Structure formats: C-alpha cells, structure tokens
Short mmCIF file of C-alpha atoms and ligand atoms in Angstrom, two decimals:
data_model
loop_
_atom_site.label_atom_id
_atom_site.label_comp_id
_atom_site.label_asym_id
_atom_site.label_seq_id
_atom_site.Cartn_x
_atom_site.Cartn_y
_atom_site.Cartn_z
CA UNK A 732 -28.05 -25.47 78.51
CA UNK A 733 -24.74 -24.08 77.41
CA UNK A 734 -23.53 -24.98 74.04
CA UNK A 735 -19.86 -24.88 72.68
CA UNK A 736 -20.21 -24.47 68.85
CA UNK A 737 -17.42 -22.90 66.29
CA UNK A 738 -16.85 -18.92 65.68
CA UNK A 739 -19.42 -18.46 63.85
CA UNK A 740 -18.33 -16.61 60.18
CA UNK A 741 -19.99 -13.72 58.39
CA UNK A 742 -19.48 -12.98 54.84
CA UNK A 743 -21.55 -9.74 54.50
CA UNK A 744 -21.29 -7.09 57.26
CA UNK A 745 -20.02 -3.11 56.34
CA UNK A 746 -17.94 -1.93 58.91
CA UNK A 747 -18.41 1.76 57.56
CA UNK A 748 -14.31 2.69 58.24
CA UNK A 749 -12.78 4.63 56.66
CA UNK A 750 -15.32 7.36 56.05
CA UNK A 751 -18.57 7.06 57.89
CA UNK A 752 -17.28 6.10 61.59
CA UNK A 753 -20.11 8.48 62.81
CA UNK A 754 -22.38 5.00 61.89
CA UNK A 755 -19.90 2.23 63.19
CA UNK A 756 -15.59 1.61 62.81
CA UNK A 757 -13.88 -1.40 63.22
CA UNK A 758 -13.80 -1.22 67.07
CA UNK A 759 -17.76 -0.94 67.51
CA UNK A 760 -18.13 -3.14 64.59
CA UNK A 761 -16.50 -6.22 65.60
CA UNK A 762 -17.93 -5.69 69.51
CA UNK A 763 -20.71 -6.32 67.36
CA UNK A 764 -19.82 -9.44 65.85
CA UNK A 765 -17.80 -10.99 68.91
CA UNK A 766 -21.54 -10.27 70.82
CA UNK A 767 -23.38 -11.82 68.47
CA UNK A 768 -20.59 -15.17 68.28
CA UNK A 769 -18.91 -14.00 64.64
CA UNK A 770 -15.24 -14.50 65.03
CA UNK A 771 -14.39 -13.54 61.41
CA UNK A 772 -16.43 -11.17 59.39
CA UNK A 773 -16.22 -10.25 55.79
CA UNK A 774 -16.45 -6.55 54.80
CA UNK A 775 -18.21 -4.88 52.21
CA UNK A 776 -15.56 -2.18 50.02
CA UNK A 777 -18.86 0.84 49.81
CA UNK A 778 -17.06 2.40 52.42
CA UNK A 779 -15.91 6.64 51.81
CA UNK A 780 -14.04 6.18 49.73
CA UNK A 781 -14.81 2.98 48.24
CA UNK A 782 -12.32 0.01 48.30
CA UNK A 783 -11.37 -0.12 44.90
CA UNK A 784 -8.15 -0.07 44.30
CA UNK A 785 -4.66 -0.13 46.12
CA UNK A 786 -4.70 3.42 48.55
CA UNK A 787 -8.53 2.74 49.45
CA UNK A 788 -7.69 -0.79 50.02
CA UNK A 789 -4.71 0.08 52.14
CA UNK A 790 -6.57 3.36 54.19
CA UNK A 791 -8.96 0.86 55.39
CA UNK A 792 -6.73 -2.77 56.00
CA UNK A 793 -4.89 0.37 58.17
CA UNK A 794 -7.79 0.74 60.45
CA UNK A 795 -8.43 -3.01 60.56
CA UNK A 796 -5.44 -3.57 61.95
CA UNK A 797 -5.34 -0.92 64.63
CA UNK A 798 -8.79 -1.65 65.28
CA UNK A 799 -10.00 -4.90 64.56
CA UNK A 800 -11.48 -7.29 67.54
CA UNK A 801 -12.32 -10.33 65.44
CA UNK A 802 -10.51 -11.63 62.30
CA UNK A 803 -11.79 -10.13 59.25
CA UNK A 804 -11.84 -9.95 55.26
CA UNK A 805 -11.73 -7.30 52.83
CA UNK A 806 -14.25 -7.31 49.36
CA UNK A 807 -12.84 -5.21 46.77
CA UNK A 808 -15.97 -3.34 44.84
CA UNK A 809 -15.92 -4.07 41.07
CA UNK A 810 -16.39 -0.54 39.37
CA UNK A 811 -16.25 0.90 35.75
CA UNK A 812 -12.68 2.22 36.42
CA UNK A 813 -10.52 -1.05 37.48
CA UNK A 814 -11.95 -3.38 35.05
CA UNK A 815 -7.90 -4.21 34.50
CA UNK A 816 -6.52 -3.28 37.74
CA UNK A 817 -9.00 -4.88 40.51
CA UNK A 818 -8.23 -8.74 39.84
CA UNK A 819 -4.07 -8.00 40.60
CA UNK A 820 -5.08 -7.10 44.07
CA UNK A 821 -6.93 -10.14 44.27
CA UNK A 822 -4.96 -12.40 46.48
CA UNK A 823 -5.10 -9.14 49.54
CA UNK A 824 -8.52 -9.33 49.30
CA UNK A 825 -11.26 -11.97 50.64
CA UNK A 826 -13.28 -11.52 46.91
CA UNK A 827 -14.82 -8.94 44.65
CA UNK A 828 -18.08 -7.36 45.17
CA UNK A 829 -20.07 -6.32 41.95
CA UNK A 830 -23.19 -4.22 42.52
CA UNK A 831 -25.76 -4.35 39.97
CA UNK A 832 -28.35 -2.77 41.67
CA UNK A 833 -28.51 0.74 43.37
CA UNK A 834 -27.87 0.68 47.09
CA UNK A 835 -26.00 2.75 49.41
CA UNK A 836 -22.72 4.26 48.18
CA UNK A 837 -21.66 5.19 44.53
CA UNK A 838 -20.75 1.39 43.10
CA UNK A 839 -22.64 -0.15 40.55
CA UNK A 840 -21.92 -1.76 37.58
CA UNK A 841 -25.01 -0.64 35.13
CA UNK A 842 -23.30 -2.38 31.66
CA UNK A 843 -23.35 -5.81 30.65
CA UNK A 844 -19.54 -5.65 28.99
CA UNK A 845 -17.87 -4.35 32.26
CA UNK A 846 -19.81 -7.07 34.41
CA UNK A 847 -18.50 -9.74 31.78
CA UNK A 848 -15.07 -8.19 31.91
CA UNK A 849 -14.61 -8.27 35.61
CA UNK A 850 -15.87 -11.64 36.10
CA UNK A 851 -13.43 -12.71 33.59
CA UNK A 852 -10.73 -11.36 34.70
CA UNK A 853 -11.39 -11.74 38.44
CA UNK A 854 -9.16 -15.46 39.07
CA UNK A 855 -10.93 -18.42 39.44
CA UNK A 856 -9.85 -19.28 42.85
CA UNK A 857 -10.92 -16.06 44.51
CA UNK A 858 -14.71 -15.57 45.14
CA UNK A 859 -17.80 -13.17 43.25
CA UNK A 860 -20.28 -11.70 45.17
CA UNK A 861 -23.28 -10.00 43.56
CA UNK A 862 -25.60 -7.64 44.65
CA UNK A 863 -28.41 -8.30 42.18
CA UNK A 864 -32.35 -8.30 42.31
CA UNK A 865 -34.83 -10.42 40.22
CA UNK A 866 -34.12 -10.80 36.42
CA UNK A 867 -30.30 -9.51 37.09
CA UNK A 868 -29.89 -12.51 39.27
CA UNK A 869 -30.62 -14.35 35.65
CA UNK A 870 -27.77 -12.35 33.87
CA UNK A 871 -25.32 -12.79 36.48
CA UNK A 872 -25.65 -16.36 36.67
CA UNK A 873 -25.79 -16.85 32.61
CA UNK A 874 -22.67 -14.67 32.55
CA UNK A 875 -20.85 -16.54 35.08
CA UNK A 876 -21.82 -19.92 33.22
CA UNK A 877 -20.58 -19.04 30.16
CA UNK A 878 -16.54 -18.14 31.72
CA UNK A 879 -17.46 -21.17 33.74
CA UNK A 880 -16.69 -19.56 36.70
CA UNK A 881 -18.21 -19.86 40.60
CA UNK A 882 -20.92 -16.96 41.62
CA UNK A 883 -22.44 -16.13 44.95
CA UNK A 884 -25.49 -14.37 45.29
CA UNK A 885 -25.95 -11.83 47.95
CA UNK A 886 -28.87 -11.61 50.45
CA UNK A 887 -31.61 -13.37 48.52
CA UNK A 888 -35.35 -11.77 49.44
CA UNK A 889 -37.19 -13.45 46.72
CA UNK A 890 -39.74 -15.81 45.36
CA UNK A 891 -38.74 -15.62 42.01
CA UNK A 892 -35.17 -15.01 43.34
CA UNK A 893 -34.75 -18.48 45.46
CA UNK A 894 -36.37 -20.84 42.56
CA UNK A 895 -33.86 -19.55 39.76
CA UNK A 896 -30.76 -20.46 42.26
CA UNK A 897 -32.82 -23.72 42.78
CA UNK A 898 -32.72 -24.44 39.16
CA UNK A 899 -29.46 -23.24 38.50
CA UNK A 900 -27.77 -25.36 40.93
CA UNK A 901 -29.95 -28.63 39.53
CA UNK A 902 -28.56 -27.33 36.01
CA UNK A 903 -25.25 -28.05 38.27
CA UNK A 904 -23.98 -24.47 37.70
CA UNK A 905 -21.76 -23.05 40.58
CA UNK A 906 -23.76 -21.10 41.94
CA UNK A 907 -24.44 -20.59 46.12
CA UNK A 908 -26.58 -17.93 47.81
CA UNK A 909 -27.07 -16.01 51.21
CA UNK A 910 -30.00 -14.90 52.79
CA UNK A 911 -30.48 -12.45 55.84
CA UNK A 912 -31.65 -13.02 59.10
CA UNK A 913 -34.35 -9.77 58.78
CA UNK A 914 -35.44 -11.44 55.31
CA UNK A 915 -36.48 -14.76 57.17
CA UNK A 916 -38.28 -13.36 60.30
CA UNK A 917 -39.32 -9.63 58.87
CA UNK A 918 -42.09 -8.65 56.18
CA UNK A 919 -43.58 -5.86 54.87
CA UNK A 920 -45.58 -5.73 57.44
CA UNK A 921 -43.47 -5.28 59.75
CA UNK A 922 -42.62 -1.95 58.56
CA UNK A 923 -45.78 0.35 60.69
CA UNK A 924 -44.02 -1.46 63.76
CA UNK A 925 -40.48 -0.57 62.36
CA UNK A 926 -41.32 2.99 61.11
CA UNK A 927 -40.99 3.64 57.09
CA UNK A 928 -37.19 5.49 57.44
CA UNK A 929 -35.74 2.54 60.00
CA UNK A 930 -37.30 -0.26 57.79
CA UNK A 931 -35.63 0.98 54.17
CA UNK A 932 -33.14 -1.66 53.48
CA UNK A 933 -32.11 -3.45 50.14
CA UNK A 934 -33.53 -5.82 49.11
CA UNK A 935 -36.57 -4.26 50.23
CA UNK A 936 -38.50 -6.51 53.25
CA UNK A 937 -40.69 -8.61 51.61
CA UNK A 938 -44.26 -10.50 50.90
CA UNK A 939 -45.18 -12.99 53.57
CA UNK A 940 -45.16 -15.25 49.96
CA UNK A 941 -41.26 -14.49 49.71
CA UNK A 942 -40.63 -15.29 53.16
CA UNK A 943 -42.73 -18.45 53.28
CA UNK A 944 -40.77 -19.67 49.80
CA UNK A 945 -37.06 -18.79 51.58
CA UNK A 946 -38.18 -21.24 54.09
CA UNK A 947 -39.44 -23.83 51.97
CA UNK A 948 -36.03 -23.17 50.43
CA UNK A 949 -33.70 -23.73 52.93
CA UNK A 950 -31.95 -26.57 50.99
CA UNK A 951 -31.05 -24.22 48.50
CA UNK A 952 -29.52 -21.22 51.15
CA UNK A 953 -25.76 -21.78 51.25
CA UNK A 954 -25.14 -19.18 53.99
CA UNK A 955 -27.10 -16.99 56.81
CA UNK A 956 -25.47 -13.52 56.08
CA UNK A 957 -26.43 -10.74 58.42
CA UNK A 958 -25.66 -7.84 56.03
CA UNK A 959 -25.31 -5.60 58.88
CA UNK A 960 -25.58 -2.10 57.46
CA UNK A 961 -25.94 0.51 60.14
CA UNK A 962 -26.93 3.98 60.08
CA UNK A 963 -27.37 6.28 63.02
CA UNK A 964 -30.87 6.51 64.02
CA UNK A 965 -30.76 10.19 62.88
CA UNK A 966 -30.22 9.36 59.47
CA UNK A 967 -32.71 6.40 59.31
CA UNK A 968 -35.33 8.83 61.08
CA UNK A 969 -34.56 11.99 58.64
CA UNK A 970 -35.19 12.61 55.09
CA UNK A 971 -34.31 10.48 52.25
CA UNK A 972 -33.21 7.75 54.75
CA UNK A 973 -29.94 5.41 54.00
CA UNK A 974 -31.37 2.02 53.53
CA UNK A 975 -29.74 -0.51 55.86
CA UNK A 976 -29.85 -2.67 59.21
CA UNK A 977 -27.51 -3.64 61.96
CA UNK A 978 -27.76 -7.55 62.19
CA UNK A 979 -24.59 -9.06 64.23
CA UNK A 980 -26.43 -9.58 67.64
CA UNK A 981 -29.43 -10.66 66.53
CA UNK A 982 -28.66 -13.38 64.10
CA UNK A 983 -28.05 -15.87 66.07
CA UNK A 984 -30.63 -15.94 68.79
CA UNK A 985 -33.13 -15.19 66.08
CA UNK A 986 -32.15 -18.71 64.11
CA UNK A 987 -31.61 -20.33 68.01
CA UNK A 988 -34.95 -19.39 67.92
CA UNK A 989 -36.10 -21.06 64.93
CA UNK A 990 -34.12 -24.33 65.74
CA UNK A 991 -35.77 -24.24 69.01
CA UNK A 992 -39.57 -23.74 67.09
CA UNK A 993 -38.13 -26.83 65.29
CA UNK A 994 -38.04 -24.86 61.72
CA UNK A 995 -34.53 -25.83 61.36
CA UNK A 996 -31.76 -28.23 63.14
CA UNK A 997 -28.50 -26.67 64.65
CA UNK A 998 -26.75 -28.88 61.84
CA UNK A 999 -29.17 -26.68 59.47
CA UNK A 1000 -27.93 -23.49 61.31
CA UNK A 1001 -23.76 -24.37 61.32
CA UNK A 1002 -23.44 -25.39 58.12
CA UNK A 1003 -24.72 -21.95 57.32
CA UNK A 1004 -23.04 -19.75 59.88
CA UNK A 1005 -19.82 -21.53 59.70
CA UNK A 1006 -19.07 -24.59 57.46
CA UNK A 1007 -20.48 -22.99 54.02
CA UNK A 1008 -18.87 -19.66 54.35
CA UNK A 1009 -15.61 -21.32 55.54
CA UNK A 1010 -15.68 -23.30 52.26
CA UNK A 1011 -17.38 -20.88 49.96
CA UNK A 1012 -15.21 -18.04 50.82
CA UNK A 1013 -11.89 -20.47 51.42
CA UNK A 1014 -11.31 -19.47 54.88
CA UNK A 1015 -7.94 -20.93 56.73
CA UNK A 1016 -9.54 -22.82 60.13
CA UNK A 1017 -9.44 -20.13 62.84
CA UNK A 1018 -7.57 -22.71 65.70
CA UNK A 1019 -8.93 -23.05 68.81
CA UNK A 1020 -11.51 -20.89 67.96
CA UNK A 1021 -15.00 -21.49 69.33
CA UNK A 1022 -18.45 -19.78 71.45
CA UNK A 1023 -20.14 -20.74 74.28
CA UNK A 1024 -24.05 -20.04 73.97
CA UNK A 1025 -26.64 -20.38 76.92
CA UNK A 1026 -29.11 -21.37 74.33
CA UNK A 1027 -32.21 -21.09 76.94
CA UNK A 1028 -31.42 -17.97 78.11
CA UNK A 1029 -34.06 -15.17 77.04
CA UNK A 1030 -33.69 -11.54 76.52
CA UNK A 1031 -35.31 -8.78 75.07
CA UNK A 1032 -33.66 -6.69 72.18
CA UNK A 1033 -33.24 -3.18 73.57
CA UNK A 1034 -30.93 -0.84 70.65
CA UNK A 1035 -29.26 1.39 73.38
CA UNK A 1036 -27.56 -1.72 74.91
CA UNK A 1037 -26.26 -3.22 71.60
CA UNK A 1038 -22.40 -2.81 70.68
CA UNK A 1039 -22.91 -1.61 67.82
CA UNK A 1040 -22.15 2.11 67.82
CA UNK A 1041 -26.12 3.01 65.96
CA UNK A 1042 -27.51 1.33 68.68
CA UNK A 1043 -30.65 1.11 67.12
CA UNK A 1044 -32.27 -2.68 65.80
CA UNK A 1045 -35.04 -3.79 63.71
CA UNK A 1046 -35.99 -6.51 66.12
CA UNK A 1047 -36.49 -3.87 68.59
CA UNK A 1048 -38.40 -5.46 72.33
CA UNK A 1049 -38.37 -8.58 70.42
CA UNK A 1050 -37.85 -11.39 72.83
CA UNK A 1051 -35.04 -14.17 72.01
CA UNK A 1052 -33.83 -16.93 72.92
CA UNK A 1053 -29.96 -17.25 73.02
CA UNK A 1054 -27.28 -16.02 74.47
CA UNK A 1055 -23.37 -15.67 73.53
CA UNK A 1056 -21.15 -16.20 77.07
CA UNK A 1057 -17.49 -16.28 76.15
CA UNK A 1058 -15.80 -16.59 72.93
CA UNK A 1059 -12.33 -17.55 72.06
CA UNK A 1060 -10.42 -16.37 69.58
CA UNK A 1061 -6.72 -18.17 68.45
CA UNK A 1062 -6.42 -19.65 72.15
CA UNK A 1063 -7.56 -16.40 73.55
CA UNK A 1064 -10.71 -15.63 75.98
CA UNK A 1065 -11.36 -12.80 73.83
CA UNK A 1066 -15.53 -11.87 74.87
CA UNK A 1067 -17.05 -12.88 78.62
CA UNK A 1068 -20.79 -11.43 78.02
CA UNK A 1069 -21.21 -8.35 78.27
CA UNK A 1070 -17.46 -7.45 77.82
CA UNK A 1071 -15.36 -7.45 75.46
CA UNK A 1072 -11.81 -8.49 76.99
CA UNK A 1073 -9.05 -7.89 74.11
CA UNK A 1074 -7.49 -4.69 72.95
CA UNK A 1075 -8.64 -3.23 69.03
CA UNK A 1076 -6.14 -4.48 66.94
CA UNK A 1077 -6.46 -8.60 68.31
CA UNK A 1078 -7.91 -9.19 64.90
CA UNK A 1079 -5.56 -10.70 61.99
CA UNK A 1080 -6.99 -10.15 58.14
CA UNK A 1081 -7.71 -13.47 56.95
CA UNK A 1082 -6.02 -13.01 53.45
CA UNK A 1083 -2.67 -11.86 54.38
CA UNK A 1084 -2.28 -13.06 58.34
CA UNK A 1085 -1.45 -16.10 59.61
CA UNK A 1086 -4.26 -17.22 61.94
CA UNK A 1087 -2.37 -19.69 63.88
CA UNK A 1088 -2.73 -19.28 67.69
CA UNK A 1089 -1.36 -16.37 69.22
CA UNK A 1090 1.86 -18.47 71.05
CA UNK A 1091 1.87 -18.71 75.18
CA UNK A 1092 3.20 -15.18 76.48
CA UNK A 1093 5.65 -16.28 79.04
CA UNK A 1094 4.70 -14.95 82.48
CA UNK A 1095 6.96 -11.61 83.35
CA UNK A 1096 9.31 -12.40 86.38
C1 NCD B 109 -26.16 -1.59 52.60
C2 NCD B 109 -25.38 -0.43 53.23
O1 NCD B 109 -25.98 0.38 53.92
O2 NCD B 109 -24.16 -0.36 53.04
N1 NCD B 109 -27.56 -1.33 52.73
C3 NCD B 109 -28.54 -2.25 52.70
O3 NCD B 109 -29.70 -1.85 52.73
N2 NCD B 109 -28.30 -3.53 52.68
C4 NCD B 109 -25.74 -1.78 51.20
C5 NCD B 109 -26.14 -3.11 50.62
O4 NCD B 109 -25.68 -4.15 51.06
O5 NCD B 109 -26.96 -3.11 49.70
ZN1 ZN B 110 -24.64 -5.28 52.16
#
C-alpha cells in the first residue's frame, strides 16, 4: 500500500561539515535524510570547529548552502566562552544546544552559573536543547523553571529519565523530550551482535527495563529524533572508538514497523516525526512538501548500500518493513528511490530562507 504522509522533520542529526567530512558532509548527509523521508533536518553545532559563534556559524551555513539536499537548521553549542555573545546570533540559528554531559567533541557546560546564564539569556522564543543524563536532567529542568523558560530534552534512554519528564510536565512545566529510534528497538544486549566499538553511543544502549518504560511512556515522548551520529567504520572498529550511530534510513521503517506490530498508530508516529518538531522547534510549513512510502514493502538493512557516506548501521541484516518512493520538496520531485534527483545546494536554511515553493521555471524556447 503506498502512503502519502508529510516530510517528515528531524531535530537531532550531525552532519559532521565543516571538519570531519571523512564521516559524512552535507551532500551524503541529507541523501541520508531524503532516503529515509526527512525533508528538513536540524544540525547539531559539535562540528570542527564547533558552531559557536559568528565565523564557525558562517564556515558551515557556507557548506549548507552549496551542499544541502533537504532544508535544514543550524543549533548553536552553548560554551563557557559566549555566555554574552551566543543569544545575538539567535534569530540565524534553529536553537542552542547545551551539553552537560561528555560526548563527542569539546562542548560541555560542567558549571551550574554558565548553564543558568545561557538559558537566561538565550530569548524566549528561540528553543533549548540539552544533552543531559539522569540527575542533570533534574537541574536542567529546575533551572529552566525558575527563568520560566521552555526546555527540550535530548534523546531520552532512561527509566528514571522518562518518569521525571512525566512529572515535570504534570507539574505543567514546559518541558518536551526526544527519544531515538536505536533507544526503542536496541538494548544492551544487542551490543555482542553489534560489536563493543560500533555499539558506543551516548546515552549508552540500555536495560531491557529502560526500553520497556520508554514504551510505556510514549505519551510523554514529544519527538522521534534519530540523532544520527556517524563515524567511519574504521574509527568505530579502532581504539578508543567515537561513540555514535547513523539513524536517517532506518527510522522510519523501524517505527512503520512498530505501527504495523500495532505498538503505536501512524497518528502516534506523525505527531512525532512531523507535527511536534514543527511546533516545538517553530518550523515555517515546508509547501507542497510531502513522501510517498510503500509501507509493505520489506528489505533488509545492508550498510554498504545506505547514503550515508559511513555506510555502516546498527540495524545491520535487520529486516523492515517500509519503504520511501519519491519525495517532494517545495513543488519539486526531489528523491525517486534509490536516486536522489536534485543538485546539492536545493536545500534553503529554515531560519533565514524563505521556504515558499521554488516558482514554475518557464520552459526554454
Ligand atoms: C554524537 C556525535 O557523535 O556527534 N554521538 C552520540 O553518541 N550520540 C554526540 C551526541 O549527540 O551526544
Ligand atoms: Zn547528538
């Protein structure tokens, strides 16, 4: 049966340009997410260098632009140096990104006072995103509360992590949440099958407990986030592996899946791969934007024929159900599966472009 449902929206994907195009750039990236039906992801600032203030943020809107295949969003990183200067640049950006735990790349936040100062002088309309783990969920939040000011929290793994969102949205604080795709169909024991280099990510996979209470949770999960993070598969296989996995072409058939099992409806699964993150992030409407899924169709998950450029996958000979056959973009055909069909550079920044559709070329005489 083919479906036609919105362009489905990502808020947490790192696109790893400038710096690191060895793992993935713009071009690869967004083959990626047009594959996997996002037509407007949101990128993480711990690129090399980091997006923190106006030259990083400019180096890498620069290769967006030239590069870009789907419409897009910047995060600037929150980092002990632009306590003052990162909330100016605010309205070129699509929110800031605070770290508060250690993952890959130099930013994190480690003091109470310059958390508190960024999140009060970040503006109101403009989003937060976190990256924090158990009891630093806690702190966020109560910081947040007390400037009375919206948070989200990034890729929730947890337990303990989904019941103190639960109660701090019935304390009515604005607060929403992500979760991952790996999170909700990978464990720890998953990680013999994956091998111990491929399955380091943060948060670290999980108890079958945490899983289990994510599920149970699902009221309280504002968003499906894929966090696609790749690495090349030497890196992930050598020592001190990056943590981190790609995620864009297997979201979707993985929660098609799920609906299918009857574990969730496909209201369930828009609202959370289009409708929240539209609202949460304040995303214009991308016009005549929308995907075409054979949602019967199965197909094993093979890394080499993935777009994106690590070309390596968790979900590895996994087989799904759910494929993406043509996606328009702005009143353009821009994917007809396999192919991609529109030149790098189609995608518009969703802060500073206009996203109206691209007008009728008139036909050369
Ligand atoms: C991310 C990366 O590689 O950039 N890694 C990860 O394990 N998720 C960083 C992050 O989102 O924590
Ligand atoms: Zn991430």
């Amino acid at each position: 049966m083919l479906l036609t449902l919105p362009g489905l929206i990502d808020p947490h994907v790192h696109m790893r340009e400038p710096g690191q195009t060895h793992k993935e750039d713009w071009r690869s990236g967004t083959a990626a997410a047009l594959a996997g039906g996002f037509t407007c992801v949101l990128a993480m600032p711990n690129t090399r260098p980091p997006l923190v203030d106006i030259p990083s943020l400019e180096a890498a809107e620069d290769c967006a632009r030239k590069k870009a295949l789907c419409d897009y969003g910047l995060f600037i990183g929150a980092g002990a140096d632009n306590l003052e200067t990162a909330a100016p640049l605010a309205p070129k950006t699509a929110g800031l990104k605070m770290y508060l735990d250690r993952t890959f790349g130099p930013l994190q936040l480690k003091n109470k006072a310059a958390i508190t100062a960024h999140m009060a002088n970040w503006p109101a309309a403009k989003p937060i995103v976190v990256h924090a783990e158990g009891r630093k969920i806690a702190m966020a939040i109560q910081i947040a509360a007390r400037l009375k000011r919206s948070l989200h929290i990034a890729h929730v793994s947890r337990k303990e992590e989904i019941l103190l969102i639960k109660a701090a949205k019935e304390k009515g604080l604005a607060v929403t949440c992500e979760v991952t795709p790996h999170h909700l169909f990978l464990t720890k024991e998953d990680i013999p099958r994956i091998g111990p280099g491929r399955s380091e990510v943060r948060p670290r996979l999980a108890e079958k407990s945490d899983q289990a209470a994510l599920w149970e949770n699902l009221a309280v999960i504002d968003c499906f986030a894929t966090d696609h993070a790749p690495h090349t598969k030497a890196e992930k296989d050598g020592e001190d592996p990056p943590p981190g996995f790609p995620g864009l072409e297997t979201a979707l058939p993985l929660l098609l899946g799920a609906v299918h099992e009857g574990r969730l409806t496909m209201e369930d699964l828009l609202q959370r791969m289009h409708d929240n993150p539209k609202r949460i992030f304040s995303l214009p409407e991308q016009l005549v934007t929308m995907i075409q899924v054979d949602v019967d169709a199965r197909w094993t998950v093979r890394g080499e024929y993935l777009k994106t450029q690590c070309a390596w996958t968790p979900f590895e000979g996994m087989s799904l159900r759910g494929r993406v056959i043509q996606v328009d973009l702005r009143g353009t055909t821009v994917y007809e599966a396999p192919d991609v069909i529109v030149e790098p550079g189609f995608g518009r920044n969703i802060s500073t472009g206009s996203l109206a559709p691209d007008p009728v070329k008139p036909i050369p005489m």
